[in-house]
Coordinates of N, CA, C and O and ligand atoms in Angstrom, one line a residue:
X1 N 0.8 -1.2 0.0 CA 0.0 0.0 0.0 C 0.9 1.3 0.0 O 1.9 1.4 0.7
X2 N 0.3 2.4 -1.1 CA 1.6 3.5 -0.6 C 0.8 4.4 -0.2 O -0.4 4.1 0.1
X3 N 1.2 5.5 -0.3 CA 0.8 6.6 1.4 C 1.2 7.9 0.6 O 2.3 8.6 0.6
X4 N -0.7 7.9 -0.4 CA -1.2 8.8 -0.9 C -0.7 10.6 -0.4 O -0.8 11.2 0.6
X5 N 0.0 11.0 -2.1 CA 0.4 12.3 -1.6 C -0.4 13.1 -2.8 O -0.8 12.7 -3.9
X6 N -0.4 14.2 -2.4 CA -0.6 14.8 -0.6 C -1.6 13.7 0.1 O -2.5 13.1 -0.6
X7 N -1.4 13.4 1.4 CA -1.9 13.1 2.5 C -3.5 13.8 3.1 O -3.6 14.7 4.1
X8 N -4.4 13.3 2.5 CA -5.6 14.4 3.0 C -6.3 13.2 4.1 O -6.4 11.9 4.0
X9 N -6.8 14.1 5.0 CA -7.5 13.7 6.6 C -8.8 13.9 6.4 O -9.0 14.9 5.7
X10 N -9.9 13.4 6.7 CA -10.8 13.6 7.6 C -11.1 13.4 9.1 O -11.0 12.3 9.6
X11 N -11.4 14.5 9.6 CA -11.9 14.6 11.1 C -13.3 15.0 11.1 O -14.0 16.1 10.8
X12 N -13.7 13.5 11.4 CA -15.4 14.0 11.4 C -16.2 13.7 12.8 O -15.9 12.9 13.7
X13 N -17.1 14.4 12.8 CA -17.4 14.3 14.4 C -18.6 15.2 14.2 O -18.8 15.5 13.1
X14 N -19.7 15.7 15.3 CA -20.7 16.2 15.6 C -20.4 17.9 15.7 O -21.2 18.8 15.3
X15 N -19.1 18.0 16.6 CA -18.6 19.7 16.7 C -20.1 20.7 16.6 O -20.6 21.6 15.9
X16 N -20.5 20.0 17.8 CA -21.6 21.2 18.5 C -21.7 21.9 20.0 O -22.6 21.6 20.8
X17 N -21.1 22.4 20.2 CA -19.8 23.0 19.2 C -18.6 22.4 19.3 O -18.4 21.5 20.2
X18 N -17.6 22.6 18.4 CA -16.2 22.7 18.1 C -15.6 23.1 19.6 O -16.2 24.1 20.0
X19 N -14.7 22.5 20.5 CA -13.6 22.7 21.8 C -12.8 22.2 21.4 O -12.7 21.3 20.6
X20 N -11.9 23.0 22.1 CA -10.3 23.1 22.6 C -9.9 21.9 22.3 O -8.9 22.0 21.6
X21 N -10.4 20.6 22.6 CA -10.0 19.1 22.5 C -10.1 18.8 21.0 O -9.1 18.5 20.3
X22 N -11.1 19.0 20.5 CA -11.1 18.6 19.2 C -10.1 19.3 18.4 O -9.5 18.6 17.6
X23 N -9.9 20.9 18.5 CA -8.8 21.7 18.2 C -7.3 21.4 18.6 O -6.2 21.6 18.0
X24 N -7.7 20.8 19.8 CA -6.0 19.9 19.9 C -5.9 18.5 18.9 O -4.8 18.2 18.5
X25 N -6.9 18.0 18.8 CA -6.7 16.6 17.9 C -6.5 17.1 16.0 O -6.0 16.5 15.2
X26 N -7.2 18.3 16.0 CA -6.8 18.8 14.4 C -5.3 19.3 14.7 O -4.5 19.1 13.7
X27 N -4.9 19.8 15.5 CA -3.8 20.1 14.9 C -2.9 19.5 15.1 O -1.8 19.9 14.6
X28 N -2.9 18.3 16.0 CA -1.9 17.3 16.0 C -1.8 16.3 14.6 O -0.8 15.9 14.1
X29 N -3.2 16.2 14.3 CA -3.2 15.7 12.5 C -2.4 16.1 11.6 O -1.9 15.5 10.8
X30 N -2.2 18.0 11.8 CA -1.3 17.9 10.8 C 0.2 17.6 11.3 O 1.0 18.3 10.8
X31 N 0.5 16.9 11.8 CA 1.8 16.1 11.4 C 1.7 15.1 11.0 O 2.8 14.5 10.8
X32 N 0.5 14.4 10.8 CA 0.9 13.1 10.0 C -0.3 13.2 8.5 O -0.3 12.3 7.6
X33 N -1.4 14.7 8.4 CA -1.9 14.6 6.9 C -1.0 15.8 7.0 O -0.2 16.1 7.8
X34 N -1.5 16.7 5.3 CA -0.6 17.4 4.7 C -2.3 18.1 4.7 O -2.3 19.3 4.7
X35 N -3.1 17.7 4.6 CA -4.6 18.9 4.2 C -5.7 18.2 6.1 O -5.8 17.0 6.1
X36 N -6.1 18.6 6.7 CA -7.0 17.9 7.3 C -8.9 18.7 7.0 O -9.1 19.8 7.3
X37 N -9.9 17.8 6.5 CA -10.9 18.6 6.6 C -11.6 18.0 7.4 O -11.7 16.8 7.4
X38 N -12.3 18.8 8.0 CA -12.8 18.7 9.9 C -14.7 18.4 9.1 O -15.4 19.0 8.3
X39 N -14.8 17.4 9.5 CA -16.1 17.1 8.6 C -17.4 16.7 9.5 O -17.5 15.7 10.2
X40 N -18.4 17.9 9.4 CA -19.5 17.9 10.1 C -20.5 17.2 9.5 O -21.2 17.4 8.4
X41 N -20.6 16.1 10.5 CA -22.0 14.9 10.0 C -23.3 15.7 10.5 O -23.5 16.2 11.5
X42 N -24.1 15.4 9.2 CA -25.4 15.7 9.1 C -26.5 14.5 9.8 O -27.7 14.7 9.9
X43 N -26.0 13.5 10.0 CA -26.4 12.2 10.5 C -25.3 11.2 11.6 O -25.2 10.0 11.4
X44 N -24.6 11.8 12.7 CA -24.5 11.1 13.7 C -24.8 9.9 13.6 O -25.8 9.7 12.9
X45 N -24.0 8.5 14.1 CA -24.4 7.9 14.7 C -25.3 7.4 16.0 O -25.9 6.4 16.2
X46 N -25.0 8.5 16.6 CA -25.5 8.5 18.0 C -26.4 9.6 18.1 O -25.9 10.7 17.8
X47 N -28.0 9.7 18.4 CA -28.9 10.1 17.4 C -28.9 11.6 19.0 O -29.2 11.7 20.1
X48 N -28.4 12.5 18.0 CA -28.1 13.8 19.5 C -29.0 15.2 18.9 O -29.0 15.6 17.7
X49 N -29.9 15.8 20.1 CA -30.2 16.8 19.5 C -28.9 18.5 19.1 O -27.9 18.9 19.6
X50 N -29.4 18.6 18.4 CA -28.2 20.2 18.3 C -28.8 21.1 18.9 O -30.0 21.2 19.2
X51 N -27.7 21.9 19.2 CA -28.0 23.5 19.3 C -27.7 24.4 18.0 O -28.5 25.1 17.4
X52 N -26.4 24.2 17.8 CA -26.0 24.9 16.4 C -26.4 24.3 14.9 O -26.5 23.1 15.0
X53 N -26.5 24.5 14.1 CA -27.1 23.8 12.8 C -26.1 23.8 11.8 O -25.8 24.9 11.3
X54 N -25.4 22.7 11.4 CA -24.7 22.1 10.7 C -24.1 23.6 10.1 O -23.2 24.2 10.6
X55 N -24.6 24.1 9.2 CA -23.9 25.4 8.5 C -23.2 26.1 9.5 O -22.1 26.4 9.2
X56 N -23.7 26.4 11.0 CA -23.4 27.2 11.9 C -21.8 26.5 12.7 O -20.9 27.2 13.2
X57 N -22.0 24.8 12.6 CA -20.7 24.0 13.2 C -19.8 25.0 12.2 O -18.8 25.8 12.5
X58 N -20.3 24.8 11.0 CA -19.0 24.3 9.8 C -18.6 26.1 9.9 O -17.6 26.4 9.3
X59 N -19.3 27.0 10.3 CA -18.9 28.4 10.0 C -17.6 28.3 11.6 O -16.4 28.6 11.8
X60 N -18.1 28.0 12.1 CA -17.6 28.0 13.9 C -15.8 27.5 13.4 O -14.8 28.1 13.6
X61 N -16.1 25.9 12.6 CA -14.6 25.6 12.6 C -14.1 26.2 12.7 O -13.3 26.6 13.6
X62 N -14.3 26.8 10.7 CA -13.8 27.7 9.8 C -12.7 29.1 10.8 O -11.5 29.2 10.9
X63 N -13.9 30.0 11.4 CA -13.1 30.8 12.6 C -12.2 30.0 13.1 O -11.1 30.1 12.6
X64 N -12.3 29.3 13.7 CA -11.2 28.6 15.2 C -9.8 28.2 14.0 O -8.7 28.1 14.5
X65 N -9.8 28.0 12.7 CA -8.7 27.7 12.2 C -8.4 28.8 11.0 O -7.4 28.6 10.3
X66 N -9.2 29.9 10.9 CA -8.2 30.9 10.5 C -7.2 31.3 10.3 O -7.0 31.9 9.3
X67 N -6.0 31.0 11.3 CA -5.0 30.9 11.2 C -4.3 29.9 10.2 O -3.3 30.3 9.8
X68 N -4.6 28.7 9.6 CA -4.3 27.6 9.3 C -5.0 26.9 7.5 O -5.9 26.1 7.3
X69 N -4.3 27.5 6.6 CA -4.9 27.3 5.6 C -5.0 25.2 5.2 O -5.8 24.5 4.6
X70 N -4.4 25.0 5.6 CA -4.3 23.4 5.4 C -5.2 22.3 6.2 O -5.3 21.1 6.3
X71 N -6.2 23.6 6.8 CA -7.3 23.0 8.1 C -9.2 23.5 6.7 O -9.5 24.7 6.4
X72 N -9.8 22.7 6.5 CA -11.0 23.4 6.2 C -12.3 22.6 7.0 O -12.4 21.4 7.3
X73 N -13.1 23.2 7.0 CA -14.4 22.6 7.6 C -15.5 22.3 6.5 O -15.3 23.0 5.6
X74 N -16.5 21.6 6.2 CA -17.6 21.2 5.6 C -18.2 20.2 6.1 O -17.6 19.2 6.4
X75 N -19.6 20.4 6.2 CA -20.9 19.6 6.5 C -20.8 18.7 4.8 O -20.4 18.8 3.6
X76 N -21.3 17.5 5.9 CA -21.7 16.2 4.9 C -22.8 15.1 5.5 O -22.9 14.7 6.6
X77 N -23.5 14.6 4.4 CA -24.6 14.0 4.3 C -24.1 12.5 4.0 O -23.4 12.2 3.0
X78 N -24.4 11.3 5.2 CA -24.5 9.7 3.9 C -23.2 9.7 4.6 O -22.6 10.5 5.3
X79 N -23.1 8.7 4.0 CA -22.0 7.6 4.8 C -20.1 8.4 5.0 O -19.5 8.8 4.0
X80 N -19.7 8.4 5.8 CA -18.6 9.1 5.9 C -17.3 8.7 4.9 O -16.6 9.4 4.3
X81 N -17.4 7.1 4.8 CA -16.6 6.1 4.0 C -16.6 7.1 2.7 O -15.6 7.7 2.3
X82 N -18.0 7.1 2.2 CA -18.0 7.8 0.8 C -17.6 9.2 0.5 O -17.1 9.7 -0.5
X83 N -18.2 10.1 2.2 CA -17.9 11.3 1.8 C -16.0 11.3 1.6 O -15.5 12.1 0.8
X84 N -15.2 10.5 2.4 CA -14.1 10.6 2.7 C -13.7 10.1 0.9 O -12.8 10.7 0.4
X85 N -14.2 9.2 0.1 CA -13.5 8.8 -1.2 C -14.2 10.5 -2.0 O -13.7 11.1 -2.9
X86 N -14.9 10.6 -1.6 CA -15.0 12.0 -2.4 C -14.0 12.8 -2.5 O -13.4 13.1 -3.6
X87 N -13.7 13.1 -1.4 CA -12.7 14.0 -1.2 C -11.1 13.7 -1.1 O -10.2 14.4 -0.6
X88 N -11.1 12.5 -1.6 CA -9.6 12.1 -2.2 C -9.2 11.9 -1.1 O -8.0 11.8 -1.0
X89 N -9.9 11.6 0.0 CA -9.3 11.7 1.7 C -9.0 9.8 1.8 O -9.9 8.9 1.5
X90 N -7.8 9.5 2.3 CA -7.7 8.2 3.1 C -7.2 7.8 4.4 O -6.8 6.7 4.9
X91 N -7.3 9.2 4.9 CA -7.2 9.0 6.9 C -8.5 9.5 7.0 O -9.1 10.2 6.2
X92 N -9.0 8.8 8.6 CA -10.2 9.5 9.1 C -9.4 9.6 10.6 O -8.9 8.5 11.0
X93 N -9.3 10.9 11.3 CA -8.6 10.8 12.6 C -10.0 11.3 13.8 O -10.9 12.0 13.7
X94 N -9.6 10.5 14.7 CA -10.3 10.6 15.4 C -9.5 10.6 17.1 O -8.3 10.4 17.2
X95 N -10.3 10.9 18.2 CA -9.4 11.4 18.9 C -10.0 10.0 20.5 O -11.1 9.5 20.7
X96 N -9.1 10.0 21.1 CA -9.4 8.8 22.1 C -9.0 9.2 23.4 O -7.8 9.2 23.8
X97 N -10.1 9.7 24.1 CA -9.9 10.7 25.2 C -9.6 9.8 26.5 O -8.7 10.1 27.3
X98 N -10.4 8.8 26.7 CA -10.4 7.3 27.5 C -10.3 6.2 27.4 O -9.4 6.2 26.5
X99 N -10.6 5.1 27.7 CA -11.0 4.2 27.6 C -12.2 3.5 27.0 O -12.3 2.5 26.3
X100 N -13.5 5.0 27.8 CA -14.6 4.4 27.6 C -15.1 5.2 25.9 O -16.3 5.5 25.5
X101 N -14.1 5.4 25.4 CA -14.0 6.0 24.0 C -14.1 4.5 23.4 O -15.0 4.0 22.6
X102 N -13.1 3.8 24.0 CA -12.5 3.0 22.8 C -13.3 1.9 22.0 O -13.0 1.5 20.9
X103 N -14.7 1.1 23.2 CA -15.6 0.2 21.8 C -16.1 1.2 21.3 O -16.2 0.6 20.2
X104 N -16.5 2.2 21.1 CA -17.3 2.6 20.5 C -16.7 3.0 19.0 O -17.3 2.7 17.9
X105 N -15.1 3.6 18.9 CA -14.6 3.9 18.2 C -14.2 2.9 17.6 O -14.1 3.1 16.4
X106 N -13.8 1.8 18.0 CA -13.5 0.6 17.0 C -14.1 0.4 16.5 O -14.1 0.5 15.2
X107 N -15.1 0.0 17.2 CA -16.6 -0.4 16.0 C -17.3 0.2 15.0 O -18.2 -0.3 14.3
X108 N -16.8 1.5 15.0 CA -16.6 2.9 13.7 C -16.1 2.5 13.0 O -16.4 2.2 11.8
X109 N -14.5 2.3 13.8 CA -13.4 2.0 12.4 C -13.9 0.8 11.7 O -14.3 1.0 10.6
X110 N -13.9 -0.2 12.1 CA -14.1 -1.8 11.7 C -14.7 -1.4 10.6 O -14.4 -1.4 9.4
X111 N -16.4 -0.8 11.5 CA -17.4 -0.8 10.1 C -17.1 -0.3 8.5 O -17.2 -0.8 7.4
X112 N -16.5 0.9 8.9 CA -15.8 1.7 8.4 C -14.6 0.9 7.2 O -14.7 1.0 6.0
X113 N -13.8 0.2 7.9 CA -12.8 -0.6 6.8 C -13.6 -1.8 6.3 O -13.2 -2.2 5.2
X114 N -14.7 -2.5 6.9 CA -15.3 -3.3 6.1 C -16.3 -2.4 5.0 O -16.4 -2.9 3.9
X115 N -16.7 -1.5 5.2 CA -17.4 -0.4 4.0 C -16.5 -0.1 3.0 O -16.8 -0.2 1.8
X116 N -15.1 0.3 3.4 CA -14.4 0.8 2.0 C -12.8 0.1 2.7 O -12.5 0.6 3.8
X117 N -12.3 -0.4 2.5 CA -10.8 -0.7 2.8 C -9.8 -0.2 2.6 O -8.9 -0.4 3.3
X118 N -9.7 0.8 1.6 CA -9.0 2.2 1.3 C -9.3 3.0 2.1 O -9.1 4.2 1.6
X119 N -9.8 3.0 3.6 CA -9.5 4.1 4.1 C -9.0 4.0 5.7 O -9.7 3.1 6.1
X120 N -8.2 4.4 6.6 CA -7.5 4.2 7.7 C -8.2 5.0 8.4 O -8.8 6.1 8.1
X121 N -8.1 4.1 9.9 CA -8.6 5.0 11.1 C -7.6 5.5 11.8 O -7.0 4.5 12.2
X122 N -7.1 6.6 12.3 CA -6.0 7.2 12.9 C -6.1 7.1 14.3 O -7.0 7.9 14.3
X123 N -5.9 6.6 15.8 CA -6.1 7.6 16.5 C -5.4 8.7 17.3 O -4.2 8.6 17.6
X124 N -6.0 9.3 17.5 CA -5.0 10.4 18.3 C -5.0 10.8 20.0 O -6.2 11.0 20.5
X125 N -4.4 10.8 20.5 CA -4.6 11.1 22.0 C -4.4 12.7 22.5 O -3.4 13.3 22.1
X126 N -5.1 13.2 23.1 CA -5.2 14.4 23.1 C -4.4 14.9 24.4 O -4.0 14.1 25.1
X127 N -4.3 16.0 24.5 CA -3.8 16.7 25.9 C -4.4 16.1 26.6 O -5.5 15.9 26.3
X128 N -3.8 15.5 28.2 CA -4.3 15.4 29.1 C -5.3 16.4 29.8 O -6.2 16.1 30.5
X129 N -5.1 17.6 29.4 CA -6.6 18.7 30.0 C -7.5 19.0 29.1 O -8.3 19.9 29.2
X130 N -7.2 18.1 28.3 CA -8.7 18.2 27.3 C -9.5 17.2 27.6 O -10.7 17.1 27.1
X131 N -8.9 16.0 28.4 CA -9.7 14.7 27.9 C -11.2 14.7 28.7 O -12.1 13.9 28.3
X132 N -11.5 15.4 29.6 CA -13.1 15.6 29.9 C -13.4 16.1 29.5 O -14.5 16.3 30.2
X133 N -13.3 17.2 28.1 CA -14.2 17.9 27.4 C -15.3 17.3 26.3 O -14.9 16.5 25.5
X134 N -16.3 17.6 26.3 CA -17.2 17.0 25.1 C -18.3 18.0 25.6 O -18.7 18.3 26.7
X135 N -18.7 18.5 23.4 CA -19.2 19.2 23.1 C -20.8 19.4 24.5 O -21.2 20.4 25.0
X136 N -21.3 18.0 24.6 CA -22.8 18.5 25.5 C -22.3 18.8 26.9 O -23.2 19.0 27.8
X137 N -21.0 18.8 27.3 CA -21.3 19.0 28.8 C -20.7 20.9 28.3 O -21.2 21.9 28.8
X138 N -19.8 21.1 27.5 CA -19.7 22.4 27.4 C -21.2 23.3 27.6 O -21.6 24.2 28.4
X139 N -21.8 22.5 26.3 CA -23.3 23.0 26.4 C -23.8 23.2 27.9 O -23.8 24.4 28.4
X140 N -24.2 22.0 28.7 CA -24.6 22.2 29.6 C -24.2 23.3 30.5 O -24.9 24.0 31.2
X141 N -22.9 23.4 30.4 CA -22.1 24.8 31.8 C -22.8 25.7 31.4 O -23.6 26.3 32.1
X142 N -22.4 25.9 30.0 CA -23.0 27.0 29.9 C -23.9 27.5 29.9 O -24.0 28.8 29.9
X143 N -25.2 26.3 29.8 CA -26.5 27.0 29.6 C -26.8 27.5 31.5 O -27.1 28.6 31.9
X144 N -26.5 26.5 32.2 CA -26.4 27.0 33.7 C -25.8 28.0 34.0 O -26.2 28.4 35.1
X145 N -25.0 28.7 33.5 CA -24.3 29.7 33.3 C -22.6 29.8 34.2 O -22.0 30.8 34.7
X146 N -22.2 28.3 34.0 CA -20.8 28.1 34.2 C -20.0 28.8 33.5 O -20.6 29.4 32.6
X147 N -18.9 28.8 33.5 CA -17.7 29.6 32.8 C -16.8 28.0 32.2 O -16.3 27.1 32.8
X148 N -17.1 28.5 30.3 CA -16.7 27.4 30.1 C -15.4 28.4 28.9 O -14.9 28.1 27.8
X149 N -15.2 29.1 29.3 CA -14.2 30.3 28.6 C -12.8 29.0 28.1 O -12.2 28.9 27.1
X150 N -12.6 28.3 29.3 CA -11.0 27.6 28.7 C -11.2 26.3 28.3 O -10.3 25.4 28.5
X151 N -12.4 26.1 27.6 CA -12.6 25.0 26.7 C -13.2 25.2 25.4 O -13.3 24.2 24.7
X152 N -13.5 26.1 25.0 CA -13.8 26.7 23.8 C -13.0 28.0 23.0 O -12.5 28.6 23.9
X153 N -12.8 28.4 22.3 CA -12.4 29.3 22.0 C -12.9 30.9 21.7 O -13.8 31.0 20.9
X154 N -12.5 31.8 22.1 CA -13.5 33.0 22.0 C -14.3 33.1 21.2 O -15.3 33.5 21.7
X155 N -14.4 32.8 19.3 CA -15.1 33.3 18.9 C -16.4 32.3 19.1 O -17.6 32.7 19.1
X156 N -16.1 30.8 19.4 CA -17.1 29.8 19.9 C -18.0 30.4 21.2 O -19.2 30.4 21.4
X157 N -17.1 30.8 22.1 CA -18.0 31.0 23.5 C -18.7 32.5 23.3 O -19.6 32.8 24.1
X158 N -18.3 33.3 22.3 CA -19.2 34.1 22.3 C -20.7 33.9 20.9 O -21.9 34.4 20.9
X159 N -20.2 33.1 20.1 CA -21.8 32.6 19.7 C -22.3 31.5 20.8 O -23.5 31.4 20.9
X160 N -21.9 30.9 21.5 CA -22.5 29.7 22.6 C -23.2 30.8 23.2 O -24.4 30.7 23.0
X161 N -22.9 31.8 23.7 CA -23.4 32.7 24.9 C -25.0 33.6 24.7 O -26.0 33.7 25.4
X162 N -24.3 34.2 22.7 CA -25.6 34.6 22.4 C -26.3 33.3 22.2 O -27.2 33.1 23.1
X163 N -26.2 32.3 21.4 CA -27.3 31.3 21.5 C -28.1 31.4 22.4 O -29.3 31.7 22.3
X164 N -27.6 31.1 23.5 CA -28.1 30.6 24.5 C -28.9 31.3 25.2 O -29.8 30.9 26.0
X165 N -28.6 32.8 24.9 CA -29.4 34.3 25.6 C -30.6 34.3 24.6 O -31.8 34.7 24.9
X166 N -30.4 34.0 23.4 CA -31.3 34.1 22.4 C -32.7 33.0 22.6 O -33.6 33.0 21.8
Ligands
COA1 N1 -12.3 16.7 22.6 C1 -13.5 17.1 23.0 N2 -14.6 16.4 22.8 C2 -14.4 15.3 22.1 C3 -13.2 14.9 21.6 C4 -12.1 15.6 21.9 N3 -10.9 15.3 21.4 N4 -13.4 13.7 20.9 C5 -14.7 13.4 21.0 N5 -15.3 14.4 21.7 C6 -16.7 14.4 22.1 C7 -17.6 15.2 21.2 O1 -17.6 16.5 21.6 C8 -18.9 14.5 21.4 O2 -19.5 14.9 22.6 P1 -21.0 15.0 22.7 O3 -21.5 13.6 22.7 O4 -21.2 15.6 24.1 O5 -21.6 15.8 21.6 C9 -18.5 13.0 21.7 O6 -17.1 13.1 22.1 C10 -18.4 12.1 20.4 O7 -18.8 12.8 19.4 P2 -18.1 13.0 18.0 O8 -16.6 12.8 18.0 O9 -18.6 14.2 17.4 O10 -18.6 11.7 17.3 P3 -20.1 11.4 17.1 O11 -20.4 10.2 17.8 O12 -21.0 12.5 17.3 O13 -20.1 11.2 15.5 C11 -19.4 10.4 13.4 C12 -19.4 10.3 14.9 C13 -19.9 11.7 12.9 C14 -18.0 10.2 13.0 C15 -20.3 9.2 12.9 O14 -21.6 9.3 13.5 C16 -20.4 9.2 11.4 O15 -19.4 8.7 10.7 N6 -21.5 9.6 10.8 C17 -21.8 9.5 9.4 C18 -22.7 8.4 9.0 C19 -21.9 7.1 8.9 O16 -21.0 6.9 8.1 N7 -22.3 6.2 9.8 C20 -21.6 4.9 9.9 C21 -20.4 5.0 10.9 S1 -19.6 3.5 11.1

């Protein structure tokens, strides 16, 4: 097997919103892709209500990597396998915060390489002070009106904030 150049990533995930953790797991990607695109599913596995609406994730990335032309965001529909051969992509990185990450995520990958076999599951381990972050408990602080300032990024915690006032 050779090791498609350029190297394009998918990171796909729910990012409602987008945290600090997931922003640590994109940017550790790029040392091992050369493009990563951060890809917001329109269909979850895990059947979750939103707050932000798929356009609104994918606008949110977009800010948080600004800095970073080799980072882009897009919403996608249907099976990830396919969205990922669309896009010339043959990593999907994903990030493994615990333990109690890990059936769930194999059983992604698996499905996933028995769906298309051309494509690899990465994973990545994140900063140890990110690994209790996930997008619904940010939600929750903040709808209680916790201070969730050092797990999101400013331009994130200030649309979380209006959301939520709104
Ligand atoms: N930092 C912070 N939070 C993290 C994290 C990290 N490094 N890694 C995961 N999380 C959190 C997320 O915030 C999310 O939290 P939440 O449940 O509170 O919202 C949770 O962990 C896991 O969510 P996520 O990584 O977004 O995955 P998901 O389970 O929502 O979605 C998809 C997984 C999108 C990859 C999967 O559903 C998919 O591929 N869908 C497309 C359809 C398809 O192909 N289905 C077949 C798949 S085999």
């Amino acid at each position: 097997m050779t090791r498609p150049n350029p190297t394009i990533a998918l990171y796909p995930g729910s990012f409602d919103p987008i945290t600090r953790g997931h922003e640590d797991i994109v940017r550790r990607g790029l040392r091992v892709a050369d493009r990563i695109i951060v890809a917001v599913a329109h269909t979850s596995t895990q059947s979750k209500r939103g707050l932000f609406s798929v356009d609104e994730r994918v606008e949110l990335i977009s800010e948080v990597f600004d800095d970073e032309d080799r980072i882009e965001a897009m919403g996608f529909r249907g099976l990830l396998v396919d969205f990922a051969a669309a896009q010339g992509a043959h990593l999907v990185l994903r990030g493994l915060r615990a333990v109690s990450d890990f059936e769930y995520e194999l059983q992604m990958a698996q499905m996933n390489q028995e769906l298309n076999a051309d494509i690899e599951t990465l994973f990545l381990v994140p900063e140890v002070s990110n690994s209790f972050i996930s997008s619904s408990l940010v939600r929750e602080v903040a709808a209680l009106g916790g201070d969730v300032s050092s797990f999101v990024s400013p331009s994130v915690l200030e649309r979380l904030l209006a959301k939520l006032d709104g």
